[in-house]
Coordinates of C-alpha atoms in Angstrom, one line a residue:
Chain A
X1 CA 6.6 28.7 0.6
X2 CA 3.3 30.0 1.8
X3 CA 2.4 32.1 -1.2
X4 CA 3.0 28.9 -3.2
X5 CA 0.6 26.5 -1.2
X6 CA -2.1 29.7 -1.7
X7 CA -1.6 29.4 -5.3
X8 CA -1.2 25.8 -6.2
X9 CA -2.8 24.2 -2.9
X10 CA -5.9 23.7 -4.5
X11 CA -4.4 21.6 -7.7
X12 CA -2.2 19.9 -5.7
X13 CA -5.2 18.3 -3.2
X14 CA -6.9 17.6 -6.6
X15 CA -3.5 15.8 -7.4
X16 CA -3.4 13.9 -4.2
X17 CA -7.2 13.0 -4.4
X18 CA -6.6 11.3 -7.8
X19 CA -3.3 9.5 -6.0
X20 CA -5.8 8.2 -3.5
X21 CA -8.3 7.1 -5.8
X22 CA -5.1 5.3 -7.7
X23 CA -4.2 3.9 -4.6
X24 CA -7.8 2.6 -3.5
X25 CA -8.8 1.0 -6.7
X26 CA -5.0 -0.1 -7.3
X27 CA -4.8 -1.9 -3.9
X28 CA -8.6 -3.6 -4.5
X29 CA -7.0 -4.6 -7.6
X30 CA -3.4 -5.9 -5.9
X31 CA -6.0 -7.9 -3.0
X32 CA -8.1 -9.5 -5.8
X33 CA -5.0 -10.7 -7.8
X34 CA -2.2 -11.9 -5.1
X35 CA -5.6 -14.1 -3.0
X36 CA -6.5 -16.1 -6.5
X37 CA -2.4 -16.3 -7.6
X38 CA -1.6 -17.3 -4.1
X39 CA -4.4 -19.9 -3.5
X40 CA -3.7 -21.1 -7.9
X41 CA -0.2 -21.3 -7.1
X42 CA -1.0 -23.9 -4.5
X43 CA -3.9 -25.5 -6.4
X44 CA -4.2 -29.3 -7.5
X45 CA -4.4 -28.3 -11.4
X46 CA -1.4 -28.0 -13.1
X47 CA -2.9 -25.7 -15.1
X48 CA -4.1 -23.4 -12.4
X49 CA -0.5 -23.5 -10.9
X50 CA 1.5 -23.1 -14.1
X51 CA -1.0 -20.0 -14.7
X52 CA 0.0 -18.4 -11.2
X53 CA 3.7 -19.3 -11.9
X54 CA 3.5 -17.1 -15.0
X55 CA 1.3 -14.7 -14.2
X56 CA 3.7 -14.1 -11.1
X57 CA 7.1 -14.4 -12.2
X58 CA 6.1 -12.4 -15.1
X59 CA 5.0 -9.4 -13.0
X60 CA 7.8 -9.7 -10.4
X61 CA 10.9 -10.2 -13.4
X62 CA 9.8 -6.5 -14.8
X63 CA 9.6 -3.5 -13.7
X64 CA 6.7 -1.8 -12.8
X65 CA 7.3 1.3 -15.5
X66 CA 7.7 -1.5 -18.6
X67 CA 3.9 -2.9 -17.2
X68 CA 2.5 0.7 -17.3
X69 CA 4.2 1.2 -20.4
X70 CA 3.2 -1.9 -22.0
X71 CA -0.3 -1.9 -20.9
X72 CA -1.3 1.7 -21.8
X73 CA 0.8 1.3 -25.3
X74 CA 0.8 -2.0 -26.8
X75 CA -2.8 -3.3 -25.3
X76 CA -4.5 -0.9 -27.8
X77 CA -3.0 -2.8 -30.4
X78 CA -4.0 -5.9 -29.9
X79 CA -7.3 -4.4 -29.5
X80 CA -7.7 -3.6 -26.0
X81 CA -8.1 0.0 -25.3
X82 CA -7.9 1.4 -21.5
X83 CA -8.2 4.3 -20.4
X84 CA -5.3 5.8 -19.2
X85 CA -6.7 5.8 -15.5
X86 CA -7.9 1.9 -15.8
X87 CA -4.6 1.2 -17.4
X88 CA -2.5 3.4 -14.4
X89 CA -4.2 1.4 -11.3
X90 CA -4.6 -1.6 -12.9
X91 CA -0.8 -2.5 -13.7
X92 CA 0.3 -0.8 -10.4
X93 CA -2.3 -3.6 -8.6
X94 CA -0.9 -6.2 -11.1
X95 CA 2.3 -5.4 -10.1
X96 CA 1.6 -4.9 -6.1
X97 CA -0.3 -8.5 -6.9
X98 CA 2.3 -10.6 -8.0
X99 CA 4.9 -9.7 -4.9
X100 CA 1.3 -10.0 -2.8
X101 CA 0.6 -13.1 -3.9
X102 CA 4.1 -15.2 -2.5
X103 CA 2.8 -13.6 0.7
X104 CA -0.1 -15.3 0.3
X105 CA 1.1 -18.4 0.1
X106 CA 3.7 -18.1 2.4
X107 CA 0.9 -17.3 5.2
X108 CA -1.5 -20.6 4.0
X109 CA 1.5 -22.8 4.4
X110 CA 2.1 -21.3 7.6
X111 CA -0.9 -22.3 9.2
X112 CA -0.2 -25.0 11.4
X113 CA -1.0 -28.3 10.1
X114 CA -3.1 -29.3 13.2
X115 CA -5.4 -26.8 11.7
X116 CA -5.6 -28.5 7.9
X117 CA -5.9 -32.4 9.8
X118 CA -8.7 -30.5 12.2
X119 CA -10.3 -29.6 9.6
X120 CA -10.2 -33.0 7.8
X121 CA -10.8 -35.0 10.6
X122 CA -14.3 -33.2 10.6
X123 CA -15.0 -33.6 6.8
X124 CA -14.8 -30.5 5.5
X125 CA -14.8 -29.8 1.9
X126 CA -11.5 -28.7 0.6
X127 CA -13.2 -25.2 0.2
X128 CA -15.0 -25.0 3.1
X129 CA -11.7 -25.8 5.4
X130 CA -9.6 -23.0 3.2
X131 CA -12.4 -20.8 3.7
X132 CA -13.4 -20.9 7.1
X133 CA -9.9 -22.3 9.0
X134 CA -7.6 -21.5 7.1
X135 CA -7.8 -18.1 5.1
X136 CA -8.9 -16.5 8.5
X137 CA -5.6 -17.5 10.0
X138 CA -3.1 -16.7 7.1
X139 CA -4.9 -13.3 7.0
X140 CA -3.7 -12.2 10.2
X141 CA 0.0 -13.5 9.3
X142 CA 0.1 -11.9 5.8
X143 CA -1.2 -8.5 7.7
X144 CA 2.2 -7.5 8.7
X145 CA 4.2 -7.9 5.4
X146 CA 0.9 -6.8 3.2
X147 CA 1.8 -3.2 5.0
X148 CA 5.1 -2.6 4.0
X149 CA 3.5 -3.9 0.4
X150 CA 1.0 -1.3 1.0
X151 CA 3.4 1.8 0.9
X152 CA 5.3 0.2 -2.1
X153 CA 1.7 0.3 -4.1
X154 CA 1.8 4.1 -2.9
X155 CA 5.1 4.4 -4.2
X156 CA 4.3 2.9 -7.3
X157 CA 1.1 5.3 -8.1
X158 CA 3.8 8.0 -8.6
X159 CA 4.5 6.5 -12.0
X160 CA 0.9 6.6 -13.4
X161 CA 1.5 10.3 -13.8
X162 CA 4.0 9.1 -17.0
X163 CA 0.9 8.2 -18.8
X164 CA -0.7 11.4 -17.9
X165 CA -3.0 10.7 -15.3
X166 CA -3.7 13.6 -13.3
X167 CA -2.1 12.4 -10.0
X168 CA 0.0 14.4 -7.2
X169 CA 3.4 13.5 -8.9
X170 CA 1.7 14.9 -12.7
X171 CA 0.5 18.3 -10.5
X172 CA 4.1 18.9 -9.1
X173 CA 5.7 18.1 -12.6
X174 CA 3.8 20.6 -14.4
X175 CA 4.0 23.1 -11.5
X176 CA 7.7 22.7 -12.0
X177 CA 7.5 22.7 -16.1
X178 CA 5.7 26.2 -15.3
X179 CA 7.2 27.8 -12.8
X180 CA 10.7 26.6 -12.1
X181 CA 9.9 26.5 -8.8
X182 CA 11.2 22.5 -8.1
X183 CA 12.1 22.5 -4.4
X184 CA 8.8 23.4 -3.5
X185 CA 6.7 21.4 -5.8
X186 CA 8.8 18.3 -6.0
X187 CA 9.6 18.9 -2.1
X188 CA 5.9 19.2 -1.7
X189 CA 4.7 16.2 -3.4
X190 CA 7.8 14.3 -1.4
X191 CA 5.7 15.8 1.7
X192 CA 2.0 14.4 0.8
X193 CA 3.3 11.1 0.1
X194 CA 5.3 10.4 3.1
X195 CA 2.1 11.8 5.4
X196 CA 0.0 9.4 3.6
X197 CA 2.5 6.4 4.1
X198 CA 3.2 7.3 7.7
X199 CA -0.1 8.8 9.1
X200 CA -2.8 6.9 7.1
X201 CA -1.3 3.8 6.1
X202 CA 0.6 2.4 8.2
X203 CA -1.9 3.0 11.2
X204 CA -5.0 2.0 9.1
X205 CA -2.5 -1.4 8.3
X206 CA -1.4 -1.4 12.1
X207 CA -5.3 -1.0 13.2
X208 CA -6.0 -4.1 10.7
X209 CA -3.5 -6.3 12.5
X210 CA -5.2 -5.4 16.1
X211 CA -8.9 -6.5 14.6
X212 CA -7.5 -9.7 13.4
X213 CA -5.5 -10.5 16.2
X214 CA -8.7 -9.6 18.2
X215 CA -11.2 -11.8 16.3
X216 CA -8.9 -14.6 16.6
X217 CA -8.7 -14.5 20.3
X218 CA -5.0 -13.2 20.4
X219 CA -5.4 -10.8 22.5
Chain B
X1 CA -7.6 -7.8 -33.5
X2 CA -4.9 -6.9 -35.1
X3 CA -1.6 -8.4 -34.2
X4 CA 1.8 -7.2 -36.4
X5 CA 4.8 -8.5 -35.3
X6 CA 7.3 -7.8 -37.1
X7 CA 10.3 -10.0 -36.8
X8 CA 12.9 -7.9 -39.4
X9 CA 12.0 -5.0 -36.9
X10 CA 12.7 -6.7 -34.6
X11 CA 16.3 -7.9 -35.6
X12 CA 16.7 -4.4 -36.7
X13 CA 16.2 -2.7 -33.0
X14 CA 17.7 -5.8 -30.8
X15 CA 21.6 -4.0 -31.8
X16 CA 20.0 -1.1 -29.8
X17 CA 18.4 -2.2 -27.1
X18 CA 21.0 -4.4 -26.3
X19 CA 23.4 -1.7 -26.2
X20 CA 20.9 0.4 -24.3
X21 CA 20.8 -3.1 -22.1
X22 CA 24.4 -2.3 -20.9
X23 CA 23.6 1.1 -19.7
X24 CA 21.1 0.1 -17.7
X25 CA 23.4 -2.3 -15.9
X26 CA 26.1 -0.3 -15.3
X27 CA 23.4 2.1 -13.9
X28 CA 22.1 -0.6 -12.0
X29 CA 25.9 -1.2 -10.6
X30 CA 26.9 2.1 -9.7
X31 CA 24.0 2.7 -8.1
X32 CA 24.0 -0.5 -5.8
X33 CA 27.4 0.2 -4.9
X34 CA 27.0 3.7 -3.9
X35 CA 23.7 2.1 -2.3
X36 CA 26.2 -0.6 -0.4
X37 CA 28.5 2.3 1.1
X38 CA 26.2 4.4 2.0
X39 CA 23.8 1.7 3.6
X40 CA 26.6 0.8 5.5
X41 CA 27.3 4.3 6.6
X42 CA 23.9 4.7 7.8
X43 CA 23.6 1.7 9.8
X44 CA 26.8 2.4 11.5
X45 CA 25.7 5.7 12.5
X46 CA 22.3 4.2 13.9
X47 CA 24.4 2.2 16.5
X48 CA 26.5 4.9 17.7
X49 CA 24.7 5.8 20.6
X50 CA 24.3 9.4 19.9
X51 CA 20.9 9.9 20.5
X52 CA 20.3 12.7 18.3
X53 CA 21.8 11.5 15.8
X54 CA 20.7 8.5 15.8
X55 CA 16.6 9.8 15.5
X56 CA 17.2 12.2 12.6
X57 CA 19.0 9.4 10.7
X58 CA 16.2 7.2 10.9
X59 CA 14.2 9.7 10.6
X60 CA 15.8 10.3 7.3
X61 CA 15.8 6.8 5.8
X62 CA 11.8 6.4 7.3
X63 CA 11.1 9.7 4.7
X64 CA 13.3 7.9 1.9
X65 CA 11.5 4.8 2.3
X66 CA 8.4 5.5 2.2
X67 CA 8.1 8.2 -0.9
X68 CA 8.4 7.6 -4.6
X69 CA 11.6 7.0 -6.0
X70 CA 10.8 9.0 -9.3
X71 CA 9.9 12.2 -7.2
X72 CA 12.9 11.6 -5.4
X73 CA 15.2 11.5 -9.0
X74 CA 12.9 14.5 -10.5
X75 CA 13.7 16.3 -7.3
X76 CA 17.8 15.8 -7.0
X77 CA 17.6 16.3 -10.7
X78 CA 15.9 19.6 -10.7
X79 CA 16.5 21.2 -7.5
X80 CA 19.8 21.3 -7.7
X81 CA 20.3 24.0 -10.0
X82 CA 18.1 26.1 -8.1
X83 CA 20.3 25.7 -5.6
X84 CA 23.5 26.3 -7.8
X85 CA 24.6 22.7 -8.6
X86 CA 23.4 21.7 -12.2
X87 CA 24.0 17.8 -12.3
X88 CA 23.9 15.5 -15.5
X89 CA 20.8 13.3 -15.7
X90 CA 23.5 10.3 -14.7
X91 CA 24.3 11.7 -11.8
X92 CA 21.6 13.0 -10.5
X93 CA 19.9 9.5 -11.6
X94 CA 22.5 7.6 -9.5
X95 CA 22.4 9.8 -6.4
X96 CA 18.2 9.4 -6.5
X97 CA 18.9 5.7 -7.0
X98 CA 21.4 5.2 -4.3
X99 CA 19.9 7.0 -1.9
X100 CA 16.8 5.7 -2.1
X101 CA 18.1 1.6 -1.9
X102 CA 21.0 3.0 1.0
X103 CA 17.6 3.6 3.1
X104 CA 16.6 -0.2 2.4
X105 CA 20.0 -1.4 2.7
X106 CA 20.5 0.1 6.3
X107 CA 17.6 -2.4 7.4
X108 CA 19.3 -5.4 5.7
X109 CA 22.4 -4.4 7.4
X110 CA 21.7 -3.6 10.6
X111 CA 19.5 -7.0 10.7
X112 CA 22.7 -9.0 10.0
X113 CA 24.1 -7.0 12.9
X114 CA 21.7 -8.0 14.9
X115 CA 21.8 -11.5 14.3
X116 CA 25.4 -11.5 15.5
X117 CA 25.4 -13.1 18.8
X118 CA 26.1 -11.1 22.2
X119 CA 28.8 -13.3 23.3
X120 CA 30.7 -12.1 20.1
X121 CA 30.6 -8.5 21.3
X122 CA 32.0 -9.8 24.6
X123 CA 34.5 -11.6 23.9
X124 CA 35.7 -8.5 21.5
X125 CA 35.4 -6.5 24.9
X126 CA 37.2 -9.1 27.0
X127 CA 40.0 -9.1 24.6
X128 CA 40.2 -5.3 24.8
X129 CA 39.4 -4.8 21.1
X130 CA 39.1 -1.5 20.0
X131 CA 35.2 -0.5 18.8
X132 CA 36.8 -0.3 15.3
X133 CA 38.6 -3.9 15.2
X134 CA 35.4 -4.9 16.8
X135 CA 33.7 -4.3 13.8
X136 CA 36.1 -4.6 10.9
X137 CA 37.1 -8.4 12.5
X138 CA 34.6 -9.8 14.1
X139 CA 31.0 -8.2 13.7
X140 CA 30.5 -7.8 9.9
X141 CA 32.2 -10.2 8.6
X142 CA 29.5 -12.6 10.3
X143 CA 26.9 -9.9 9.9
X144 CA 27.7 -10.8 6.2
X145 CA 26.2 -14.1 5.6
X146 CA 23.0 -12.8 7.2
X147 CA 22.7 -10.0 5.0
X148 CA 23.6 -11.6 1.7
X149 CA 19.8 -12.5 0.8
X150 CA 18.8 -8.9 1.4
X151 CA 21.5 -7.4 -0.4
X152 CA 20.5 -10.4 -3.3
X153 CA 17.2 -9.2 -3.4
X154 CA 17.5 -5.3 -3.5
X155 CA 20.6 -5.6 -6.5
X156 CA 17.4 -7.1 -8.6
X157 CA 15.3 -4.5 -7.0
X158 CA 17.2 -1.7 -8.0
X159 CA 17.8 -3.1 -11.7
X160 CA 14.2 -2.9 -12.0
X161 CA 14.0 0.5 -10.8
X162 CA 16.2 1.6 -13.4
X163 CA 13.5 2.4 -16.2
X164 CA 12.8 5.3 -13.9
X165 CA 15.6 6.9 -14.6
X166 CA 14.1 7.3 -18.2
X167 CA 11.8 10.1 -16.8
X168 CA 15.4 12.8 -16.7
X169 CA 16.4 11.5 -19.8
X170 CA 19.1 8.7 -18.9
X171 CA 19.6 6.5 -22.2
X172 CA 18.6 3.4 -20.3
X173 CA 16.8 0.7 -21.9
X174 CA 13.6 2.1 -21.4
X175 CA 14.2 5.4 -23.0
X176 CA 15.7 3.8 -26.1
X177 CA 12.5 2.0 -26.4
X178 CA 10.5 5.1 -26.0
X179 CA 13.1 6.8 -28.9
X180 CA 12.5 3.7 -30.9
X181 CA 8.6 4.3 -30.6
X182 CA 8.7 7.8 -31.2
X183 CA 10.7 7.8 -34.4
X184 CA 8.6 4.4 -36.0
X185 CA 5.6 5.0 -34.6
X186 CA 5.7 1.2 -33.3
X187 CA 5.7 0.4 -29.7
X188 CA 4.7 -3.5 -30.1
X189 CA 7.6 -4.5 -30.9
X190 CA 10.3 -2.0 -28.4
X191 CA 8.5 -2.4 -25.4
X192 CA 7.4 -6.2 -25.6
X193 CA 11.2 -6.5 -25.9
X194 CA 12.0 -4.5 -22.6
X195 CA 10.1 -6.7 -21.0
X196 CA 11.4 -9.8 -22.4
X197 CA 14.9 -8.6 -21.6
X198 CA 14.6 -7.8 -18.4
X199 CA 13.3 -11.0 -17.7
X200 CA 16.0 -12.8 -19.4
X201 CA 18.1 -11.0 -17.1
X202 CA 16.4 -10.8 -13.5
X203 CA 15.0 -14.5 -13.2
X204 CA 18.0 -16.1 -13.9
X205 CA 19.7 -13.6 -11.1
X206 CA 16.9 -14.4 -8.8
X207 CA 17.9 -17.7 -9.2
X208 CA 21.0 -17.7 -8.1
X209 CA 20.1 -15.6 -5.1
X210 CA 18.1 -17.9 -4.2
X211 CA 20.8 -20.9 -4.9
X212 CA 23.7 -18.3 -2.8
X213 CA 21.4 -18.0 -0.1
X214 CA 20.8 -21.6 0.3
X215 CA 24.6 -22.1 0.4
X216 CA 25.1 -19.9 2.9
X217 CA 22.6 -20.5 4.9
X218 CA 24.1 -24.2 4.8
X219 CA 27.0 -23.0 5.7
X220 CA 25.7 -21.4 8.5
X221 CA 24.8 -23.7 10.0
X222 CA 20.7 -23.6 9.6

């Protein structure tokens, strides 16, 4: 076991780097796209709403592998060509999004409705009140759920490595391909993820959830 | 831009894909019930008071849940004939894909539990029930209702986790389509399909979920 993390430990923290870029970029991505389908979905235009219906139930009634797939292979011919890193976080955001997104509007409509008439009673614009009043609230009650959502878009980086990004998953697999050695590549990668999940993660998330309760007072 | 769809390729592949559509399901069933029995198995043994136990079980399912189910199938699939146990891709595939939704299914599980109220565990001791009727008779079978919307949830879940299995070489849907590809050269047309098929399937499932869940939880009483 030790000779093998002297040998491949260097590729393997190259592989995990590229896993944490994934993850970084994938989650900005996830963030961007579950706030504007969560806030459409509850927006006056039919249109709006009908596009945040499809967009989500579109993402959420496929897997996450026939996204990847679908992005990375079919895009380029209709004429859109990623490459295979933008197409890898990308769909593993758009996915993450979509599930994010419900929990996005879950949280806005459980803001208390004291808080909306509040709000109205002192004439705020309609953009003003979700941006100041309300979106601060829902944050801190979608921060619980957004971390379990967190370690599923870590799970779901894994499968980049099927379009040949360079990620930790890719590393182990070709360590494996070369040397036969599975339990302690595969069993390796297994390692690196879980540590992430459980020692950066889900105290970075935790930590989140203690600043917003804070700034709210509700603590 | 150039957009090609071809519709006579299309009716050419659908025979395949649908067929491939039938192995996924029954991939997607025998790994949710292996998922169900052993889910239950594991949320037993997390209320059996054994304190050791009882740690390096959750311990367990904690590791299971939070790393990648493909590692997980490329590791069953390939480790163990290193260790002297050379499984088929479909077993290996359905081991990886049980295991992995047994750790989710625990939590539903041991929620519905939960939610059974202390009064009921009473009255089981008060009637001098053994631990074993106690469950069997009175526990799970409310536990049940409690837990169907979980269970509902995760049976989509894993049917969308089935592509995976692709990666050891399961003839699933998604490997057909990568076969189609390979051997045509087109990937419009197989993969758009994929993705049209399973959401013919999961949205109308997710739909009744939801509908069950509404029954029972009328039923229930909420």
């Amino acid at each position: 076991m030790w000779d093998f993390l002297q040998t491949y430990g260097l590729r393997l923290s190259e592989g995990t780097l590229v896993t944490a870029a994934q993850f970084a970029l994938a989650s900005l991505v996830a963030c961007l796209a579950a706030l504007s389908a969560g806030l459409g979905r509850l927006s006056r235009h039919w249109l709006v709403r009908n596009f945040a219906v499809i967009y989500i139930e579109i993402f959420r009634g496929t897997s996450l592998l026939v996204q990847l797939y679908w992005i990375f292979f079919v895009l380029p011919l209709l004429g859109l060509s990623l490459p295979k890193f933008t197409a890898g976080f990308l769909s593993v955001g758009l996915n993450v999004g979509a599930y994010g997104a419900e929990i996005v509007r879950g949280a806005i409509l459980a803001v208390p409705r004291g808080q909306w008439e509040a709000a109205y009673a002192l004439s705020m614009s309609p953009a003003k009140r979700m941006r100041r009043i309300i979106l601060p609230q829902a944050v801190a009650l979608m921060l619980p759920p957004w971390g379990n959502l967190m370690i599923e878009l870590l799970k779901g980086t894994a499968l980049v490595a099927l379009i040949a990004v360079s990620d930790l998953m890719f590393v182990a697999k070709q360590i494996n391909g070369a040397t036969f050695r599975s339990a302690e590549a595969f069993g390796t990668a297994l390692i690196v993820y879980y540590l992430l999940a459980r020692f950066l993660i889900t105290p970075a998330m935790r930590g989140l959830e203690r600043v917003m309760a804070r700034r709210l007072g509700k603590v | 831009m150039i957009f090609d769809w071809k519709w006579d390729f299309v009716w050419a592949i659908l025979p395949r894909l649908l067929g491939a559509t039938l192995n996924t399901l029954m991939a997607a069933g025998i790994g949710y019930a292996i998922a169900l029995v052993l889910g239950l198995a594991f949320a037993l043994s997390q209320r059996t008071g054994w304190r050791l136990v009882t740690s390096m079980v959750r311990e367990m399912l904690e590791f299971i849940r939070s790393t990648p189910l493909v590692v997980q199938i490329f590791f069953i699939f390939y480790v163990g004939p290193q260790i002297g146990v050379t499984l088929s891709p479909w077993v290996a595939g359905m081991i990886a894909i049980g295991l992995h939704y047994s750790a989710y299914l625990s939590e539903v599980y041991r929620a519905g539990i939960e939610a059974v109220p202390k009064g009921q565990w009473e009255a089981c001791r008060a009637l001098n029930m053994s631990t074993r009727d106690t469950y069997r008779r009175i526990v799970l079978p409310q536990a049940l209702p409690h837990a169907i919307p979980g269970m509902g949830n995760y049976l989509v879940g894993i049917f969308k986790d089935t592509p995976m299995l692709s990666v050891i070489g399961v003839t699933e849907l998604m490997q057909t389509a990568n076969a189609i590809g390979s051997e045509t050269y087109r990937f419009l047309e197989p993969y758009t399909l994929v993705g049209v098929i399973f959401l013919a399937l999961s949205l109308p499932t997710a739909g009744l979920i939801r509908l069950l869940e509404r029954q029972v939880r009328r039923k229930l009483g909420l």
